[in-house]
């Protein structure tokens, strides 16, 4: 896990360094992306880090199932993959809420599982009654014909924008058709890391009719300006039941989340702003996910 994690992140950082070294110094492996980090008084932790064993598989509790699912994407025109977690005891007799969980620029439908061990994390919280039983869908947010994280992964940034059509046109309809879901906004959450954090803000804040719970972790520069995303703060305030924004204080992308937090604070849109001591890394994302899933669908 450790090797996979650092290789994957290093891959992203090295690619970034290659495309950006004209203007910026080489990104460090912690993910400063060669950017200057300026911290303010609000940039502090809102919750404790998870316990050491939070995502370790426990043999004494029931386990959910992780499966790789294929669907026909109308907007991309290809057969695409997504990974789906169903909770322990999943049955069609019950209806479940759904969390859609989006990956970063160097990842795909398998990335969250590698970084956070999503199945073990959820199994543990559900067994301890700290999270509601839920379905977690991990789609591929790079909506283009070749959706593998190959070559210059930054060149595929526009495909992360194009994913909006796939998410609403094919991913959510497929999940609602094949699984025992509660298919409404109160039972649908959207969260993601980095590019997936930006997608969460871009798609979630502009589709308040679709999601009541949002989590953006280390949101990337694909994030649209806050005033564009929240033209009606009163509507966001009314509709969002839980809104978590997190970033590490060693993460060079923190100015994006800081800007979102400042706008929301000024506009009086309730949200939780959490800054820990991490960089742009899997420790931060697993910790943020662990917090987010305990707060949603309640
Ligand atoms: C950028 C720096 C980082 C960028 C995207 C990222 C689109 C994404 C990083 C990630 O997803 O981990 O300038 O531009």
mmCIF file of C-alpha atoms and ligand atoms in Angstrom:
data_model
loop_
_atom_site.group_PDB
_atom_site.id
_atom_site.type_symbol
_atom_site.label_atom_id
_atom_site.label_comp_id
_atom_site.label_asym_id
_atom_site.label_seq_id
_atom_site.Cartn_x
_atom_site.Cartn_y
_atom_site.Cartn_z
ATOM 1 C CA UNK A 1 0.000 0.000 0.000
ATOM 2 C CA UNK A 2 2.756 2.412 0.958
ATOM 3 C CA UNK A 3 4.695 1.787 -2.241
ATOM 4 C CA UNK A 4 1.602 2.054 -4.417
ATOM 5 C CA UNK A 5 0.613 5.298 -2.763
ATOM 6 C CA UNK A 6 3.936 7.039 -3.065
ATOM 7 C CA UNK A 7 4.470 5.804 -6.642
ATOM 8 C CA UNK A 8 1.108 7.091 -7.714
ATOM 9 C CA UNK A 9 1.587 10.474 -6.084
ATOM 10 C CA UNK A 10 5.126 10.790 -7.312
ATOM 11 C CA UNK A 11 3.833 10.046 -10.804
ATOM 12 C CA UNK A 12 1.473 12.988 -10.551
ATOM 13 C CA UNK A 13 4.097 15.274 -9.036
ATOM 14 C CA UNK A 14 6.735 14.381 -11.621
ATOM 15 C CA UNK A 15 4.289 14.909 -14.465
ATOM 16 C CA UNK A 16 3.356 18.252 -12.998
ATOM 17 C CA UNK A 17 6.996 19.238 -12.621
ATOM 18 C CA UNK A 18 7.581 18.352 -16.280
ATOM 19 C CA UNK A 19 4.743 20.459 -17.625
ATOM 20 C CA UNK A 20 5.235 23.391 -15.311
ATOM 21 C CA UNK A 21 8.941 23.881 -14.823
ATOM 22 C CA UNK A 22 8.981 26.887 -17.126
ATOM 23 C CA UNK A 23 7.309 29.058 -14.466
ATOM 24 C CA UNK A 24 7.531 27.111 -11.241
ATOM 25 C CA UNK A 25 10.097 25.183 -9.232
ATOM 26 C CA UNK A 26 9.890 21.394 -9.134
ATOM 27 C CA UNK A 27 6.932 20.188 -7.100
ATOM 28 C CA UNK A 28 7.979 18.433 -3.919
ATOM 29 C CA UNK A 29 6.760 14.892 -3.222
ATOM 30 C CA UNK A 30 4.386 16.132 -0.520
ATOM 31 C CA UNK A 31 2.403 17.959 -3.158
ATOM 32 C CA UNK A 32 3.199 21.630 -2.739
ATOM 33 C CA UNK A 33 3.096 21.792 -6.573
ATOM 34 C CA UNK A 34 5.791 24.454 -6.383
ATOM 35 C CA UNK A 35 3.256 26.929 -5.020
ATOM 36 C CA UNK A 36 3.513 29.296 -2.099
ATOM 37 C CA UNK A 37 1.358 28.363 0.904
ATOM 38 C CA UNK A 38 -0.056 31.180 3.042
ATOM 39 C CA UNK A 39 -2.031 30.072 6.081
ATOM 40 C CA UNK A 40 -4.687 32.109 7.920
ATOM 41 C CA UNK A 41 -6.380 31.899 11.328
ATOM 42 C CA UNK A 42 -9.247 29.700 10.071
ATOM 43 C CA UNK A 43 -6.868 27.105 8.631
ATOM 44 C CA UNK A 44 -6.976 24.579 11.447
ATOM 45 C CA UNK A 45 -8.284 21.109 12.223
ATOM 46 C CA UNK A 46 -12.042 20.690 12.700
ATOM 47 C CA UNK A 47 -11.770 17.019 13.723
ATOM 48 C CA UNK A 48 -9.209 14.577 15.084
ATOM 49 C CA UNK A 49 -7.254 12.195 12.859
ATOM 50 C CA UNK A 50 -8.794 8.703 12.693
ATOM 51 C CA UNK A 51 -7.570 5.935 15.009
ATOM 52 C CA UNK A 52 -4.645 3.897 13.654
ATOM 53 C CA UNK A 53 -6.777 0.873 12.736
ATOM 54 C CA UNK A 54 -9.685 2.772 11.140
ATOM 55 C CA UNK A 55 -9.333 1.122 7.730
ATOM 56 C CA UNK A 56 -7.808 -2.199 8.705
ATOM 57 C CA UNK A 57 -9.904 -5.243 7.911
ATOM 58 C CA UNK A 58 -11.401 -6.763 11.073
ATOM 59 C CA UNK A 59 -12.249 -10.460 10.975
ATOM 60 C CA UNK A 60 -14.835 -10.263 13.784
ATOM 61 C CA UNK A 61 -17.375 -8.092 11.928
ATOM 62 C CA UNK A 62 -19.587 -8.530 8.835
ATOM 63 C CA UNK A 63 -18.112 -7.367 5.531
ATOM 64 C CA UNK A 64 -19.606 -5.582 2.577
ATOM 65 C CA UNK A 65 -18.845 -6.395 -1.047
ATOM 66 C CA UNK A 66 -16.734 -4.576 -3.580
ATOM 67 C CA UNK A 67 -17.510 -5.220 -7.233
ATOM 68 C CA UNK A 68 -16.348 -3.844 -10.555
ATOM 69 C CA UNK A 69 -19.339 -2.877 -12.665
ATOM 70 C CA UNK A 70 -19.531 -1.940 -16.346
ATOM 71 C CA UNK A 71 -22.006 0.424 -17.952
ATOM 72 C CA UNK A 72 -22.623 2.030 -21.344
ATOM 73 C CA UNK A 73 -21.794 5.691 -21.182
ATOM 74 C CA UNK A 74 -24.125 7.676 -23.431
ATOM 75 C CA UNK A 75 -21.962 10.788 -23.445
ATOM 76 C CA UNK A 76 -18.565 9.090 -23.920
ATOM 77 C CA UNK A 77 -19.873 6.373 -26.231
ATOM 78 C CA UNK A 78 -17.862 3.580 -24.606
ATOM 79 C CA UNK A 79 -18.360 0.872 -22.020
ATOM 80 C CA UNK A 80 -16.890 2.224 -18.790
ATOM 81 C CA UNK A 81 -16.037 0.828 -15.350
ATOM 82 C CA UNK A 82 -16.920 1.799 -11.827
ATOM 83 C CA UNK A 83 -16.255 0.122 -8.508
ATOM 84 C CA UNK A 84 -19.230 -0.313 -6.195
ATOM 85 C CA UNK A 85 -19.247 -1.071 -2.461
ATOM 86 C CA UNK A 86 -22.428 -2.541 -1.012
ATOM 87 C CA UNK A 87 -22.666 -2.685 2.803
ATOM 88 C CA UNK A 88 -22.772 -5.865 4.945
ATOM 89 C CA UNK A 89 -26.115 -7.666 4.636
ATOM 90 C CA UNK A 90 -27.037 -5.732 1.472
ATOM 91 C CA UNK A 91 -30.477 -6.826 0.325
ATOM 92 C CA UNK A 92 -32.972 -5.644 -2.275
ATOM 93 C CA UNK A 93 -35.621 -5.553 0.476
ATOM 94 C CA UNK A 94 -33.929 -2.470 1.935
ATOM 95 C CA UNK A 95 -33.205 0.793 0.096
ATOM 96 C CA UNK A 96 -29.848 2.498 0.622
ATOM 97 C CA UNK A 97 -28.372 5.975 0.296
ATOM 98 C CA UNK A 98 -25.486 6.372 -2.175
ATOM 99 C CA UNK A 99 -22.157 8.182 -1.967
ATOM 100 C CA UNK A 100 -20.466 8.956 -5.302
ATOM 101 C CA UNK A 101 -16.731 9.192 -4.666
ATOM 102 C CA UNK A 102 -14.414 10.786 -7.238
ATOM 103 C CA UNK A 103 -10.669 10.318 -7.781
ATOM 104 C CA UNK A 104 -7.743 12.593 -8.699
ATOM 105 C CA UNK A 105 -5.863 13.416 -11.891
ATOM 106 C CA UNK A 106 -3.555 10.384 -11.745
ATOM 107 C CA UNK A 107 -6.256 7.927 -10.706
ATOM 108 C CA UNK A 108 -9.178 5.922 -12.010
ATOM 109 C CA UNK A 109 -12.050 3.835 -10.604
ATOM 110 C CA UNK A 110 -9.559 1.919 -8.405
ATOM 111 C CA UNK A 111 -7.788 4.880 -6.810
ATOM 112 C CA UNK A 112 -9.956 5.470 -3.746
ATOM 113 C CA UNK A 113 -9.786 1.815 -2.828
ATOM 114 C CA UNK A 114 -5.972 1.925 -2.955
ATOM 115 C CA UNK A 115 -5.678 5.144 -0.934
ATOM 116 C CA UNK A 116 -8.338 4.566 1.705
ATOM 117 C CA UNK A 117 -9.391 0.876 1.677
ATOM 118 C CA UNK A 118 -12.952 2.123 1.362
ATOM 119 C CA UNK A 119 -14.552 -1.278 2.031
ATOM 120 C CA UNK A 120 -12.714 -1.876 5.328
ATOM 121 C CA UNK A 121 -13.235 1.742 6.417
ATOM 122 C CA UNK A 122 -17.006 1.503 5.848
ATOM 123 C CA UNK A 123 -17.316 -2.024 7.294
ATOM 124 C CA UNK A 124 -15.660 -0.810 10.510
ATOM 125 C CA UNK A 125 -17.761 2.344 10.914
ATOM 126 C CA UNK A 126 -20.997 0.514 10.103
ATOM 127 C CA UNK A 127 -20.166 -2.268 12.608
ATOM 128 C CA UNK A 128 -19.496 0.384 15.269
ATOM 129 C CA UNK A 129 -22.741 2.221 14.319
ATOM 130 C CA UNK A 130 -20.750 5.319 13.409
ATOM 131 C CA UNK A 131 -21.873 5.372 9.774
ATOM 132 C CA UNK A 132 -25.191 4.534 8.127
ATOM 133 C CA UNK A 133 -25.179 1.526 5.793
ATOM 134 C CA UNK A 134 -24.603 3.008 2.340
ATOM 135 C CA UNK A 135 -23.602 2.149 -1.196
ATOM 136 C CA UNK A 136 -20.354 3.781 -2.341
ATOM 137 C CA UNK A 137 -19.816 4.240 -6.067
ATOM 138 C CA UNK A 138 -16.314 4.944 -7.348
ATOM 139 C CA UNK A 139 -16.643 5.831 -11.035
ATOM 140 C CA UNK A 140 -13.958 6.903 -13.484
ATOM 141 C CA UNK A 141 -14.067 10.712 -13.659
ATOM 142 C CA UNK A 142 -11.951 10.974 -16.808
ATOM 143 C CA UNK A 143 -14.776 10.969 -19.330
ATOM 144 C CA UNK A 144 -12.992 10.222 -22.579
ATOM 145 C CA UNK A 145 -12.622 7.160 -24.787
ATOM 146 C CA UNK A 146 -9.230 6.199 -23.364
ATOM 147 C CA UNK A 147 -9.912 6.760 -19.689
ATOM 148 C CA UNK A 148 -6.710 5.176 -18.370
ATOM 149 C CA UNK A 149 -4.325 7.412 -16.391
ATOM 150 C CA UNK A 150 -1.568 7.211 -18.997
ATOM 151 C CA UNK A 151 1.085 9.558 -20.355
ATOM 152 C CA UNK A 152 0.684 13.213 -19.410
ATOM 153 C CA UNK A 153 -2.226 12.872 -17.009
ATOM 154 C CA UNK A 154 -2.709 16.666 -16.909
ATOM 155 C CA UNK A 155 -3.600 16.691 -20.610
ATOM 156 C CA UNK A 156 -6.840 14.866 -19.733
ATOM 157 C CA UNK A 157 -8.047 17.666 -17.401
ATOM 158 C CA UNK A 158 -10.919 18.665 -19.786
ATOM 159 C CA UNK A 159 -12.280 15.090 -19.585
ATOM 160 C CA UNK A 160 -12.858 15.659 -15.855
ATOM 161 C CA UNK A 161 -15.227 18.476 -16.835
ATOM 162 C CA UNK A 162 -16.928 16.276 -19.424
ATOM 163 C CA UNK A 163 -17.692 13.766 -16.660
ATOM 164 C CA UNK A 164 -20.663 15.908 -15.598
ATOM 165 C CA UNK A 165 -22.700 14.569 -18.537
ATOM 166 C CA UNK A 166 -21.683 10.980 -17.789
ATOM 167 C CA UNK A 167 -22.426 11.270 -14.068
ATOM 168 C CA UNK A 168 -25.950 12.584 -14.532
ATOM 169 C CA UNK A 169 -26.712 10.887 -17.854
ATOM 170 C CA UNK A 170 -25.399 7.367 -17.207
ATOM 171 C CA UNK A 171 -23.659 6.725 -13.858
ATOM 172 C CA UNK A 172 -26.450 7.752 -11.473
ATOM 173 C CA UNK A 173 -29.250 6.270 -13.664
ATOM 174 C CA UNK A 174 -27.325 2.958 -13.912
ATOM 175 C CA UNK A 175 -26.822 2.750 -10.158
ATOM 176 C CA UNK A 176 -30.464 3.611 -9.439
ATOM 177 C CA UNK A 177 -31.548 0.941 -11.916
ATOM 178 C CA UNK A 178 -29.281 -1.893 -10.759
ATOM 179 C CA UNK A 179 -29.067 -1.319 -6.996
ATOM 180 C CA UNK A 180 -31.559 -0.899 -4.171
ATOM 181 C CA UNK A 181 -31.126 2.857 -3.814
ATOM 182 C CA UNK A 182 -33.093 5.707 -2.324
ATOM 183 C CA UNK A 183 -32.987 7.776 -5.517
ATOM 184 C CA UNK A 184 -33.339 11.326 -4.225
ATOM 185 C CA UNK A 185 -31.131 14.227 -3.143
ATOM 186 C CA UNK A 186 -31.485 13.544 0.586
ATOM 187 C CA UNK A 187 -29.961 10.111 0.066
ATOM 188 C CA UNK A 188 -27.252 11.052 -2.412
ATOM 189 C CA UNK A 189 -23.796 12.412 -1.524
ATOM 190 C CA UNK A 190 -20.903 13.543 -3.710
ATOM 191 C CA UNK A 191 -17.285 13.724 -2.578
ATOM 192 C CA UNK A 192 -13.866 13.586 -4.146
ATOM 193 C CA UNK A 193 -10.154 14.205 -3.878
ATOM 194 C CA UNK A 194 -8.230 16.843 -5.829
ATOM 195 C CA UNK A 195 -9.670 16.826 -9.401
ATOM 196 C CA UNK A 196 -12.552 14.874 -7.852
ATOM 197 C CA UNK A 197 -12.855 17.565 -5.162
ATOM 198 C CA UNK A 198 -13.114 20.180 -7.908
ATOM 199 C CA UNK A 199 -15.707 18.036 -9.716
ATOM 200 C CA UNK A 200 -17.660 17.738 -6.459
ATOM 201 C CA UNK A 201 -17.802 21.520 -6.076
ATOM 202 C CA UNK A 202 -18.480 22.153 -9.779
ATOM 203 C CA UNK A 203 -21.221 19.539 -10.169
ATOM 204 C CA UNK A 204 -22.590 19.385 -6.619
ATOM 205 C CA UNK A 205 -23.082 23.090 -5.959
ATOM 206 C CA UNK A 206 -24.790 23.520 -9.335
ATOM 207 C CA UNK A 207 -27.079 20.497 -8.804
ATOM 208 C CA UNK A 208 -28.513 21.083 -5.345
ATOM 209 C CA UNK A 209 -31.576 19.181 -6.535
ATOM 210 C CA UNK A 210 -29.367 16.058 -6.819
ATOM 211 C CA UNK A 211 -27.165 16.071 -3.692
ATOM 212 C CA UNK A 212 -27.683 17.165 -0.085
ATOM 213 C CA UNK A 213 -24.188 16.201 1.123
ATOM 214 C CA UNK A 214 -20.876 17.364 -0.369
ATOM 215 C CA UNK A 215 -17.227 16.696 0.484
ATOM 216 C CA UNK A 216 -14.309 18.334 -1.353
ATOM 217 C CA UNK A 217 -10.852 17.177 -0.284
ATOM 218 C CA UNK A 218 -7.762 19.061 -1.583
ATOM 219 C CA UNK A 219 -9.807 20.535 -4.447
ATOM 220 C CA UNK A 220 -7.720 21.098 -7.605
ATOM 221 C CA UNK A 221 -7.519 24.091 -9.991
ATOM 222 C CA UNK A 222 -10.405 22.657 -12.016
ATOM 223 C CA UNK A 223 -12.646 24.216 -9.327
ATOM 224 C CA UNK A 224 -14.728 27.035 -10.815
ATOM 225 C CA UNK A 225 -14.836 30.426 -9.012
ATOM 226 C CA UNK A 226 -16.958 30.262 -5.820
ATOM 227 C CA UNK A 227 -19.282 33.085 -6.945
ATOM 228 C CA UNK A 228 -20.027 31.155 -10.153
ATOM 229 C CA UNK A 229 -20.740 27.955 -8.235
ATOM 230 C CA UNK A 230 -22.833 29.611 -5.529
ATOM 231 C CA UNK A 231 -24.826 32.376 -7.246
ATOM 232 C CA UNK A 232 -27.595 32.013 -4.651
ATOM 233 C CA UNK A 233 -26.081 31.470 -1.181
ATOM 234 C CA UNK A 234 -29.543 31.289 0.414
ATOM 235 C CA UNK A 235 -30.403 28.270 -1.777
ATOM 236 C CA UNK A 236 -27.137 26.533 -0.881
ATOM 237 C CA UNK A 237 -27.780 27.236 2.795
ATOM 238 C CA UNK A 238 -31.283 25.810 2.534
ATOM 239 C CA UNK A 239 -30.376 22.661 0.605
ATOM 240 C CA UNK A 240 -27.018 21.442 1.894
ATOM 241 C CA UNK A 241 -27.229 19.198 4.947
ATOM 242 C CA UNK A 242 -23.490 18.705 5.354
ATOM 243 C CA UNK A 243 -20.685 20.329 3.411
ATOM 244 C CA UNK A 244 -17.092 19.394 4.225
ATOM 245 C CA UNK A 245 -14.078 21.127 2.685
ATOM 246 C CA UNK A 246 -10.626 19.868 3.662
ATOM 247 C CA UNK A 247 -6.995 20.410 2.716
ATOM 248 C CA UNK A 248 -3.550 19.706 4.133
ATOM 249 C CA UNK A 249 -1.460 22.705 5.180
ATOM 250 C CA UNK A 250 1.482 21.350 3.127
ATOM 251 C CA UNK A 251 -0.654 21.136 -0.010
ATOM 252 C CA UNK A 252 0.178 23.777 -2.627
ATOM 253 C CA UNK A 253 -3.413 23.684 -3.877
ATOM 254 C CA UNK A 254 -4.736 24.970 -0.526
ATOM 255 C CA UNK A 255 -5.473 28.449 -1.895
ATOM 256 C CA UNK A 256 -8.354 26.954 -3.892
ATOM 257 C CA UNK A 257 -10.067 25.536 -0.792
ATOM 258 C CA UNK A 258 -9.201 28.662 1.221
ATOM 259 C CA UNK A 259 -10.970 30.763 -1.429
ATOM 260 C CA UNK A 260 -14.051 28.556 -1.295
ATOM 261 C CA UNK A 261 -14.116 28.665 2.505
ATOM 262 C CA UNK A 262 -13.729 32.484 2.561
ATOM 263 C CA UNK A 263 -16.582 32.917 0.081
ATOM 264 C CA UNK A 264 -18.892 30.549 1.963
ATOM 265 C CA UNK A 265 -18.097 32.181 5.296
ATOM 266 C CA UNK A 266 -18.786 35.640 3.864
ATOM 267 C CA UNK A 267 -22.016 34.389 2.251
ATOM 268 C CA UNK A 268 -23.064 32.561 5.412
ATOM 269 C CA UNK A 269 -23.308 29.137 3.782
ATOM 270 C CA UNK A 270 -22.766 26.543 6.544
ATOM 271 C CA UNK A 271 -19.813 24.238 5.951
ATOM 272 C CA UNK A 272 -16.968 22.577 7.851
ATOM 273 C CA UNK A 273 -13.482 23.788 6.906
ATOM 274 C CA UNK A 274 -10.782 21.361 8.037
ATOM 275 C CA UNK A 275 -7.040 21.834 7.595
ATOM 276 C CA UNK A 276 -4.610 19.213 8.847
ATOM 277 C CA UNK A 277 -0.826 18.893 8.663
ATOM 278 C CA UNK A 278 -0.771 16.701 5.559
ATOM 279 C CA UNK A 279 0.273 17.364 1.984
ATOM 280 C CA UNK A 280 -1.527 16.345 -1.190
ATOM 281 C CA UNK A 281 -1.708 12.740 -0.087
ATOM 282 C CA UNK A 282 -3.655 9.610 0.703
ATOM 283 C CA UNK A 283 -3.410 10.063 4.483
ATOM 284 C CA UNK A 284 -5.371 13.307 4.184
ATOM 285 C CA UNK A 285 -7.943 11.796 1.816
ATOM 286 C CA UNK A 286 -8.582 8.669 3.911
ATOM 287 C CA UNK A 287 -8.957 10.801 7.040
ATOM 288 C CA UNK A 288 -11.367 13.193 5.272
ATOM 289 C CA UNK A 289 -13.425 10.299 3.930
ATOM 290 C CA UNK A 290 -13.552 8.718 7.382
ATOM 291 C CA UNK A 291 -15.039 11.942 8.772
ATOM 292 C CA UNK A 292 -17.397 12.579 5.856
ATOM 293 C CA UNK A 293 -19.078 9.163 5.884
ATOM 294 C CA UNK A 294 -19.835 9.473 9.600
ATOM 295 C CA UNK A 295 -21.788 12.718 9.053
ATOM 296 C CA UNK A 296 -23.883 11.909 5.996
ATOM 297 C CA UNK A 297 -27.350 10.370 5.610
ATOM 298 C CA UNK A 298 -28.380 11.170 9.194
HETATM 299 C C1 LIG B 1 -2.974 21.464 -11.408
HETATM 300 C C2 LIG B 1 -2.389 20.870 -10.291
HETATM 301 C C3 LIG B 1 -2.918 19.690 -9.773
HETATM 302 C C4 LIG B 1 -4.106 20.869 -11.991
HETATM 303 C C5 LIG B 1 -4.641 19.713 -11.459
HETATM 304 C C6 LIG B 1 -4.037 19.114 -10.345
HETATM 305 C C7 LIG B 1 -5.763 20.962 -13.690
HETATM 306 C C8 LIG B 1 -4.639 17.891 -9.851
HETATM 307 C C9 LIG B 1 -4.054 17.081 -8.946
HETATM 308 C C10 LIG B 1 -4.711 15.827 -8.522
HETATM 309 O O1 LIG B 1 -5.824 15.508 -8.965
HETATM 310 O O2 LIG B 1 -4.116 15.142 -7.679
HETATM 311 O O3 LIG B 1 -2.487 22.599 -11.936
HETATM 312 O O4 LIG B 1 -4.645 21.496 -13.071
#
